């Protein structure tokens, strides 16, 4: 029964907390002509770092107020994100974060393991001491949040860790593909903020760091794949019974 209730919560639209302004940040003043790109990048980052939840509506008027812009840049950003499959435009609900199905999440897990695993393996051959120090600094901050059980910014730092590692692969072609995968998977990672799952996966970061310092690409990739699989298994458990095909 508890599992069924948990699955129902995942399927239904959820009002995310904290406030919209805190999640996307109030738009800073930007040079003339760049407001559209600024809004797009902020919304993109918020989706990738799980600051929105599956089923959540994105209302143009509320976003415009949050960013301090006219509705036009908001509509353009939402249009781009719909085209990138990060959002969907429903006839009845407008633009919203897509709900996740078990089949789709399982597919994302397989593809992420392959693509992000490859980036991690390549990173071992190219990463610098400075980049390793950057990863360690991010991981130290994550460990502090987990120890204090502070969920705010946890997933944002997790994303920072991963993308700092992937950039070390020195592959400009891989990065947009990985961003696309995170745009689709990010909102479902909200499950990782919940007890008893909060903090699961940080040991794999330590595995990655150890392997990267040794230049062991295979071991680094294996640790990354275990992290992705473990997180996906937790999310899939919350989607029990919702294994329909994507439309």
PDB file of C-alpha atoms in Angstrom:
ATOM      1  CA  UNK A   1       0.000   0.000   0.000  1.00  0.00           C
ATOM      2  CA  UNK A   2       2.812   2.415   0.888  1.00  0.00           C
ATOM      3  CA  UNK A   3       4.473   1.723  -2.458  1.00  0.00           C
ATOM      4  CA  UNK A   4       1.195   2.367  -4.276  1.00  0.00           C
ATOM      5  CA  UNK A   5       0.742   5.709  -2.502  1.00  0.00           C
ATOM      6  CA  UNK A   6       4.316   6.677  -3.328  1.00  0.00           C
ATOM      7  CA  UNK A   7       3.758   5.836  -6.994  1.00  0.00           C
ATOM      8  CA  UNK A   8       0.554   7.879  -7.077  1.00  0.00           C
ATOM      9  CA  UNK A   9       2.396  10.892  -5.670  1.00  0.00           C
ATOM     10  CA  UNK A  10       4.948  10.567  -8.459  1.00  0.00           C
ATOM     11  CA  UNK A  11       2.247  10.489 -11.147  1.00  0.00           C
ATOM     12  CA  UNK A  12       0.239  13.472  -9.933  1.00  0.00           C
ATOM     13  CA  UNK A  13       1.311  17.082 -10.529  1.00  0.00           C
ATOM     14  CA  UNK A  14       3.213  18.285  -7.492  1.00  0.00           C
ATOM     15  CA  UNK A  15       3.696  21.820  -6.264  1.00  0.00           C
ATOM     16  CA  UNK A  16       7.427  22.086  -5.695  1.00  0.00           C
ATOM     17  CA  UNK A  17       9.071  23.761  -2.734  1.00  0.00           C
ATOM     18  CA  UNK A  18      10.783  26.104  -2.048  1.00  0.00           C
ATOM     19  CA  UNK A  19       9.400  29.093  -3.941  1.00  0.00           C
ATOM     20  CA  UNK A  20       9.918  29.580  -7.656  1.00  0.00           C
ATOM     21  CA  UNK A  21      12.147  32.596  -7.032  1.00  0.00           C
ATOM     22  CA  UNK A  22      14.464  30.589  -4.784  1.00  0.00           C
ATOM     23  CA  UNK A  23      14.664  27.719  -7.250  1.00  0.00           C
ATOM     24  CA  UNK A  24      15.546  29.653 -10.395  1.00  0.00           C
ATOM     25  CA  UNK A  25      16.966  32.791  -8.800  1.00  0.00           C
ATOM     26  CA  UNK A  26      15.878  36.297  -9.629  1.00  0.00           C
ATOM     27  CA  UNK A  27      17.169  37.312 -13.026  1.00  0.00           C
ATOM     28  CA  UNK A  28      20.211  39.548 -12.843  1.00  0.00           C
ATOM     29  CA  UNK A  29      20.530  42.617 -15.032  1.00  0.00           C
ATOM     30  CA  UNK A  30      21.868  41.509 -18.383  1.00  0.00           C
ATOM     31  CA  UNK A  31      23.150  43.382 -21.445  1.00  0.00           C
ATOM     32  CA  UNK A  32      20.516  44.521 -23.909  1.00  0.00           C
ATOM     33  CA  UNK A  33      19.498  41.720 -26.238  1.00  0.00           C
ATOM     34  CA  UNK A  34      20.622  38.817 -24.019  1.00  0.00           C
ATOM     35  CA  UNK A  35      17.579  38.492 -21.748  1.00  0.00           C
ATOM     36  CA  UNK A  36      16.127  35.657 -23.846  1.00  0.00           C
ATOM     37  CA  UNK A  37      19.294  33.577 -23.512  1.00  0.00           C
ATOM     38  CA  UNK A  38      19.632  34.372 -19.803  1.00  0.00           C
ATOM     39  CA  UNK A  39      16.096  33.170 -19.073  1.00  0.00           C
ATOM     40  CA  UNK A  40      16.590  30.046 -21.167  1.00  0.00           C
ATOM     41  CA  UNK A  41      19.859  29.101 -19.452  1.00  0.00           C
ATOM     42  CA  UNK A  42      18.448  29.668 -15.957  1.00  0.00           C
ATOM     43  CA  UNK A  43      15.393  27.532 -16.643  1.00  0.00           C
ATOM     44  CA  UNK A  44      17.534  24.870 -18.288  1.00  0.00           C
ATOM     45  CA  UNK A  45      19.824  24.702 -15.258  1.00  0.00           C
ATOM     46  CA  UNK A  46      16.848  24.557 -12.886  1.00  0.00           C
ATOM     47  CA  UNK A  47      15.372  21.582 -14.753  1.00  0.00           C
ATOM     48  CA  UNK A  48      18.674  19.714 -14.960  1.00  0.00           C
ATOM     49  CA  UNK A  49      19.380  20.187 -11.247  1.00  0.00           C
ATOM     50  CA  UNK A  50      15.948  18.886 -10.174  1.00  0.00           C
ATOM     51  CA  UNK A  51      14.531  22.229  -9.074  1.00  0.00           C
ATOM     52  CA  UNK A  52      11.264  21.290 -10.762  1.00  0.00           C
ATOM     53  CA  UNK A  53       9.327  18.072 -10.197  1.00  0.00           C
ATOM     54  CA  UNK A  54       7.543  15.781 -12.669  1.00  0.00           C
ATOM     55  CA  UNK A  55       4.080  17.097 -13.500  1.00  0.00           C
ATOM     56  CA  UNK A  56       4.780  20.665 -12.365  1.00  0.00           C
ATOM     57  CA  UNK A  57       3.266  23.438 -14.494  1.00  0.00           C
ATOM     58  CA  UNK A  58       5.412  26.344 -15.661  1.00  0.00           C
ATOM     59  CA  UNK A  59       3.180  29.410 -15.764  1.00  0.00           C
ATOM     60  CA  UNK A  60       4.379  32.245 -17.991  1.00  0.00           C
ATOM     61  CA  UNK A  61       3.060  35.051 -15.783  1.00  0.00           C
ATOM     62  CA  UNK A  62       4.708  33.658 -12.642  1.00  0.00           C
ATOM     63  CA  UNK A  63       8.019  33.083 -14.397  1.00  0.00           C
ATOM     64  CA  UNK A  64       7.951  36.577 -15.907  1.00  0.00           C
ATOM     65  CA  UNK A  65       7.445  38.057 -12.447  1.00  0.00           C
ATOM     66  CA  UNK A  66      10.261  35.938 -11.018  1.00  0.00           C
ATOM     67  CA  UNK A  67      12.708  36.930 -13.751  1.00  0.00           C
ATOM     68  CA  UNK A  68      11.535  40.532 -13.927  1.00  0.00           C
ATOM     69  CA  UNK A  69      10.939  40.308 -17.669  1.00  0.00           C
ATOM     70  CA  UNK A  70       8.074  40.552 -20.108  1.00  0.00           C
ATOM     71  CA  UNK A  71       6.312  37.291 -21.054  1.00  0.00           C
ATOM     72  CA  UNK A  72       8.078  37.128 -24.436  1.00  0.00           C
ATOM     73  CA  UNK A  73      11.486  35.790 -23.239  1.00  0.00           C
ATOM     74  CA  UNK A  74       9.681  33.271 -21.029  1.00  0.00           C
ATOM     75  CA  UNK A  75       7.571  31.952 -23.891  1.00  0.00           C
ATOM     76  CA  UNK A  76      10.635  31.670 -26.125  1.00  0.00           C
ATOM     77  CA  UNK A  77      12.602  29.791 -23.444  1.00  0.00           C
ATOM     78  CA  UNK A  78       9.704  27.403 -22.841  1.00  0.00           C
ATOM     79  CA  UNK A  79       9.333  26.823 -26.580  1.00  0.00           C
ATOM     80  CA  UNK A  80      13.013  25.871 -26.844  1.00  0.00           C
ATOM     81  CA  UNK A  81      12.802  23.559 -23.840  1.00  0.00           C
ATOM     82  CA  UNK A  82       9.712  21.838 -25.246  1.00  0.00           C
ATOM     83  CA  UNK A  83      11.624  21.270 -28.500  1.00  0.00           C
ATOM     84  CA  UNK A  84      14.465  19.735 -26.458  1.00  0.00           C
ATOM     85  CA  UNK A  85      12.001  17.353 -24.716  1.00  0.00           C
ATOM     86  CA  UNK A  86      12.751  18.869 -21.325  1.00  0.00           C
ATOM     87  CA  UNK A  87       9.149  20.118 -21.128  1.00  0.00           C
ATOM     88  CA  UNK A  88       5.884  19.246 -22.820  1.00  0.00           C
ATOM     89  CA  UNK A  89       2.953  21.369 -23.949  1.00  0.00           C
ATOM     90  CA  UNK A  90      -0.308  19.795 -22.831  1.00  0.00           C
ATOM     91  CA  UNK A  91      -3.601  21.040 -24.347  1.00  0.00           C
ATOM     92  CA  UNK A  92      -5.255  20.981 -20.921  1.00  0.00           C
ATOM     93  CA  UNK A  93      -2.432  22.056 -18.612  1.00  0.00           C
ATOM     94  CA  UNK A  94      -0.119  24.148 -20.764  1.00  0.00           C
ATOM     95  CA  UNK A  95       3.645  23.744 -20.428  1.00  0.00           C
ATOM     96  CA  UNK A  96       4.710  21.300 -17.742  1.00  0.00           C
ATOM     97  CA  UNK A  97       7.512  19.003 -16.676  1.00  0.00           C
ATOM     98  CA  UNK A  98       6.787  15.579 -18.206  1.00  0.00           C
ATOM     99  CA  UNK A  99       5.721  12.769 -15.923  1.00  0.00           C
ATOM    100  CA  UNK A 100       8.142   9.863 -15.899  1.00  0.00           C
ATOM    101  CA  UNK A 101       7.321   6.272 -16.791  1.00  0.00           C
ATOM    102  CA  UNK A 102       9.262   3.206 -15.727  1.00  0.00           C
ATOM    103  CA  UNK A 103      10.093   2.323 -19.331  1.00  0.00           C
ATOM    104  CA  UNK A 104      11.388   5.784 -20.146  1.00  0.00           C
ATOM    105  CA  UNK A 105      13.489   5.988 -16.997  1.00  0.00           C
ATOM    106  CA  UNK A 106      14.964   2.546 -17.662  1.00  0.00           C
ATOM    107  CA  UNK A 107      15.891   3.699 -21.168  1.00  0.00           C
ATOM    108  CA  UNK A 108      17.473   6.867 -19.782  1.00  0.00           C
ATOM    109  CA  UNK A 109      19.475   4.752 -17.363  1.00  0.00           C
ATOM    110  CA  UNK A 110      20.855   2.590 -20.170  1.00  0.00           C
ATOM    111  CA  UNK A 111      21.772   5.547 -22.352  1.00  0.00           C
ATOM    112  CA  UNK A 112      23.239   7.564 -19.479  1.00  0.00           C
ATOM    113  CA  UNK A 113      25.449   4.658 -18.451  1.00  0.00           C
ATOM    114  CA  UNK A 114      26.800   4.423 -21.985  1.00  0.00           C
ATOM    115  CA  UNK A 115      27.269   8.122 -22.777  1.00  0.00           C
ATOM    116  CA  UNK A 116      28.232   9.446 -19.346  1.00  0.00           C
ATOM    117  CA  UNK A 117      30.270   6.331 -18.684  1.00  0.00           C
ATOM    118  CA  UNK A 118      32.263   7.019 -21.837  1.00  0.00           C
ATOM    119  CA  UNK A 119      32.849  10.642 -20.807  1.00  0.00           C
ATOM    120  CA  UNK A 120      34.058   9.515 -17.382  1.00  0.00           C
ATOM    121  CA  UNK A 121      36.408   6.952 -18.899  1.00  0.00           C
ATOM    122  CA  UNK A 122      37.877   9.544 -21.251  1.00  0.00           C
ATOM    123  CA  UNK A 123      38.207  12.047 -18.406  1.00  0.00           C
ATOM    124  CA  UNK A 124      40.684   9.753 -16.654  1.00  0.00           C
ATOM    125  CA  UNK A 125      43.126  10.240 -19.523  1.00  0.00           C
ATOM    126  CA  UNK A 126      42.914  14.035 -19.621  1.00  0.00           C
ATOM    127  CA  UNK A 127      41.958  15.386 -16.200  1.00  0.00           C
ATOM    128  CA  UNK A 128      44.386  17.839 -14.594  1.00  0.00           C
ATOM    129  CA  UNK A 129      45.440  18.236 -10.981  1.00  0.00           C
ATOM    130  CA  UNK A 130      43.489  21.497 -10.847  1.00  0.00           C
ATOM    131  CA  UNK A 131      40.346  19.763 -12.092  1.00  0.00           C
ATOM    132  CA  UNK A 132      40.774  16.966  -9.552  1.00  0.00           C
ATOM    133  CA  UNK A 133      41.088  19.568  -6.812  1.00  0.00           C
ATOM    134  CA  UNK A 134      37.901  21.224  -8.081  1.00  0.00           C
ATOM    135  CA  UNK A 135      36.055  17.902  -7.950  1.00  0.00           C
ATOM    136  CA  UNK A 136      37.325  17.258  -4.433  1.00  0.00           C
ATOM    137  CA  UNK A 137      36.166  20.703  -3.298  1.00  0.00           C
ATOM    138  CA  UNK A 138      32.679  20.058  -4.674  1.00  0.00           C
ATOM    139  CA  UNK A 139      32.602  16.643  -3.033  1.00  0.00           C
ATOM    140  CA  UNK A 140      33.655  18.122   0.309  1.00  0.00           C
ATOM    141  CA  UNK A 141      30.694  20.516   0.115  1.00  0.00           C
ATOM    142  CA  UNK A 142      28.352  17.632  -0.740  1.00  0.00           C
ATOM    143  CA  UNK A 143      29.643  15.626   2.227  1.00  0.00           C
ATOM    144  CA  UNK A 144      29.028  18.600   4.519  1.00  0.00           C
ATOM    145  CA  UNK A 145      25.436  18.966   3.321  1.00  0.00           C
ATOM    146  CA  UNK A 146      24.741  15.265   3.756  1.00  0.00           C
ATOM    147  CA  UNK A 147      26.296  15.187   7.231  1.00  0.00           C
ATOM    148  CA  UNK A 148      24.083  18.110   8.273  1.00  0.00           C
ATOM    149  CA  UNK A 149      21.101  16.650   6.373  1.00  0.00           C
ATOM    150  CA  UNK A 150      20.669  19.859   4.375  1.00  0.00           C
ATOM    151  CA  UNK A 151      18.843  18.992   1.173  1.00  0.00           C
ATOM    152  CA  UNK A 152      18.916  22.460  -0.389  1.00  0.00           C
ATOM    153  CA  UNK A 153      21.587  22.716  -3.106  1.00  0.00           C
ATOM    154  CA  UNK A 154      22.504  19.022  -2.713  1.00  0.00           C
ATOM    155  CA  UNK A 155      21.400  18.014  -6.212  1.00  0.00           C
ATOM    156  CA  UNK A 156      22.810  21.198  -7.703  1.00  0.00           C
ATOM    157  CA  UNK A 157      26.245  20.330  -6.312  1.00  0.00           C
ATOM    158  CA  UNK A 158      25.809  16.763  -7.513  1.00  0.00           C
ATOM    159  CA  UNK A 159      25.259  18.093 -11.035  1.00  0.00           C
ATOM    160  CA  UNK A 160      28.293  20.370 -10.705  1.00  0.00           C
ATOM    161  CA  UNK A 161      30.420  17.365  -9.755  1.00  0.00           C
ATOM    162  CA  UNK A 162      29.274  15.309 -12.729  1.00  0.00           C
ATOM    163  CA  UNK A 163      29.662  18.039 -15.324  1.00  0.00           C
ATOM    164  CA  UNK A 164      33.089  19.073 -14.027  1.00  0.00           C
ATOM    165  CA  UNK A 165      34.104  15.440 -14.490  1.00  0.00           C
ATOM    166  CA  UNK A 166      32.556  15.173 -17.962  1.00  0.00           C
ATOM    167  CA  UNK A 167      34.209  18.374 -19.179  1.00  0.00           C
ATOM    168  CA  UNK A 168      37.560  16.782 -18.388  1.00  0.00           C
ATOM    169  CA  UNK A 169      36.857  14.296 -21.205  1.00  0.00           C
ATOM    170  CA  UNK A 170      37.677  17.136 -23.634  1.00  0.00           C
ATOM    171  CA  UNK A 171      34.802  16.182 -25.941  1.00  0.00           C
ATOM    172  CA  UNK A 172      32.625  19.111 -27.070  1.00  0.00           C
ATOM    173  CA  UNK A 173      30.417  16.657 -28.973  1.00  0.00           C
ATOM    174  CA  UNK A 174      29.506  14.644 -25.875  1.00  0.00           C
ATOM    175  CA  UNK A 175      28.520  17.576 -23.665  1.00  0.00           C
ATOM    176  CA  UNK A 176      25.291  18.609 -25.475  1.00  0.00           C
ATOM    177  CA  UNK A 177      24.189  14.961 -25.516  1.00  0.00           C
ATOM    178  CA  UNK A 178      24.758  14.668 -21.770  1.00  0.00           C
ATOM    179  CA  UNK A 179      22.905  17.936 -21.146  1.00  0.00           C
ATOM    180  CA  UNK A 180      19.939  16.573 -23.111  1.00  0.00           C
ATOM    181  CA  UNK A 181      19.894  13.442 -20.951  1.00  0.00           C
ATOM    182  CA  UNK A 182      19.966  15.489 -17.736  1.00  0.00           C
ATOM    183  CA  UNK A 183      17.149  17.711 -18.998  1.00  0.00           C
ATOM    184  CA  UNK A 184      14.992  14.600 -19.274  1.00  0.00           C
ATOM    185  CA  UNK A 185      16.168  12.799 -16.131  1.00  0.00           C
ATOM    186  CA  UNK A 186      16.774  15.746 -13.780  1.00  0.00           C
ATOM    187  CA  UNK A 187      13.278  16.309 -12.348  1.00  0.00           C
ATOM    188  CA  UNK A 188      12.916  12.665 -11.288  1.00  0.00           C
ATOM    189  CA  UNK A 189      16.092  12.970  -9.213  1.00  0.00           C
ATOM    190  CA  UNK A 190      13.987  14.813  -6.636  1.00  0.00           C
ATOM    191  CA  UNK A 191      13.382  11.369  -5.132  1.00  0.00           C
ATOM    192  CA  UNK A 192      17.023  11.416  -4.011  1.00  0.00           C
ATOM    193  CA  UNK A 193      16.256  14.291  -1.621  1.00  0.00           C
ATOM    194  CA  UNK A 194      13.851  12.162   0.367  1.00  0.00           C
ATOM    195  CA  UNK A 195      14.605  10.104   3.467  1.00  0.00           C
ATOM    196  CA  UNK A 196      15.937   7.402   3.462  1.00  0.00           C
ATOM    197  CA  UNK A 197      17.535   8.045   0.059  1.00  0.00           C
ATOM    198  CA  UNK A 198      19.207  11.379   0.811  1.00  0.00           C
ATOM    199  CA  UNK A 199      22.971  11.080   0.380  1.00  0.00           C
ATOM    200  CA  UNK A 200      22.920   7.762  -1.467  1.00  0.00           C
ATOM    201  CA  UNK A 201      25.513   7.769  -4.218  1.00  0.00           C
ATOM    202  CA  UNK A 202      28.146  10.026  -2.669  1.00  0.00           C
ATOM    203  CA  UNK A 203      30.383   7.018  -2.020  1.00  0.00           C
ATOM    204  CA  UNK A 204      30.506   6.525  -5.777  1.00  0.00           C
ATOM    205  CA  UNK A 205      31.893  10.045  -6.140  1.00  0.00           C
ATOM    206  CA  UNK A 206      34.760   9.015  -3.894  1.00  0.00           C
ATOM    207  CA  UNK A 207      35.272   5.938  -6.091  1.00  0.00           C
ATOM    208  CA  UNK A 208      35.369   8.151  -9.160  1.00  0.00           C
ATOM    209  CA  UNK A 209      37.890  10.518  -7.618  1.00  0.00           C
ATOM    210  CA  UNK A 210      40.156   7.688  -6.530  1.00  0.00           C
ATOM    211  CA  UNK A 211      40.067   6.115  -9.996  1.00  0.00           C
ATOM    212  CA  UNK A 212      40.571   9.435 -11.779  1.00  0.00           C
ATOM    213  CA  UNK A 213      43.615  10.221  -9.644  1.00  0.00           C
ATOM    214  CA  UNK A 214      45.079   6.879 -10.737  1.00  0.00           C
ATOM    215  CA  UNK A 215      44.151   7.469 -14.371  1.00  0.00           C
ATOM    216  CA  UNK A 216      42.016   4.314 -14.273  1.00  0.00           C
ATOM    217  CA  UNK A 217      39.249   5.032 -16.764  1.00  0.00           C
ATOM    218  CA  UNK A 218      37.585   1.626 -16.484  1.00  0.00           C
ATOM    219  CA  UNK A 219      37.237   1.886 -12.707  1.00  0.00           C
ATOM    220  CA  UNK A 220      35.987   5.471 -12.927  1.00  0.00           C
ATOM    221  CA  UNK A 221      33.382   4.426 -15.479  1.00  0.00           C
ATOM    222  CA  UNK A 222      32.277   1.476 -13.351  1.00  0.00           C
ATOM    223  CA  UNK A 223      31.730   3.733 -10.338  1.00  0.00           C
ATOM    224  CA  UNK A 224      29.717   6.185 -12.420  1.00  0.00           C
ATOM    225  CA  UNK A 225      27.539   3.412 -13.841  1.00  0.00           C
ATOM    226  CA  UNK A 226      26.866   2.066 -10.347  1.00  0.00           C
ATOM    227  CA  UNK A 227      25.777   5.523  -9.198  1.00  0.00           C
ATOM    228  CA  UNK A 228      23.398   6.001 -12.145  1.00  0.00           C
ATOM    229  CA  UNK A 229      21.959   2.512 -11.730  1.00  0.00           C
ATOM    230  CA  UNK A 230      21.458   2.882  -7.981  1.00  0.00           C
ATOM    231  CA  UNK A 231      19.656   6.211  -8.372  1.00  0.00           C
ATOM    232  CA  UNK A 232      17.497   4.874 -11.197  1.00  0.00           C
ATOM    233  CA  UNK A 233      16.520   1.816  -9.148  1.00  0.00           C
ATOM    234  CA  UNK A 234      15.304   4.084  -6.341  1.00  0.00           C
ATOM    235  CA  UNK A 235      13.274   6.214  -8.737  1.00  0.00           C
ATOM    236  CA  UNK A 236      11.918   3.182 -10.570  1.00  0.00           C
ATOM    237  CA  UNK A 237      10.724   1.757  -7.255  1.00  0.00           C
ATOM    238  CA  UNK A 238       8.661   4.912  -6.764  1.00  0.00           C
ATOM    239  CA  UNK A 239       7.107   4.360 -10.177  1.00  0.00           C
ATOM    240  CA  UNK A 240       5.950   0.799  -9.439  1.00  0.00           C
ATOM    241  CA  UNK A 241       3.058  -0.141 -11.647  1.00  0.00           C
ATOM    242  CA  UNK A 242       3.548   2.813 -14.004  1.00  0.00           C
ATOM    243  CA  UNK A 243       5.293   0.901 -16.784  1.00  0.00           C
ATOM    244  CA  UNK A 244       3.291   2.108 -19.739  1.00  0.00           C
ATOM    245  CA  UNK A 245       4.917   3.095 -22.980  1.00  0.00           C
ATOM    246  CA  UNK A 246       5.731   6.714 -23.756  1.00  0.00           C
ATOM    247  CA  UNK A 247       3.295   8.472 -25.986  1.00  0.00           C
TER     248      UNK A 247
END
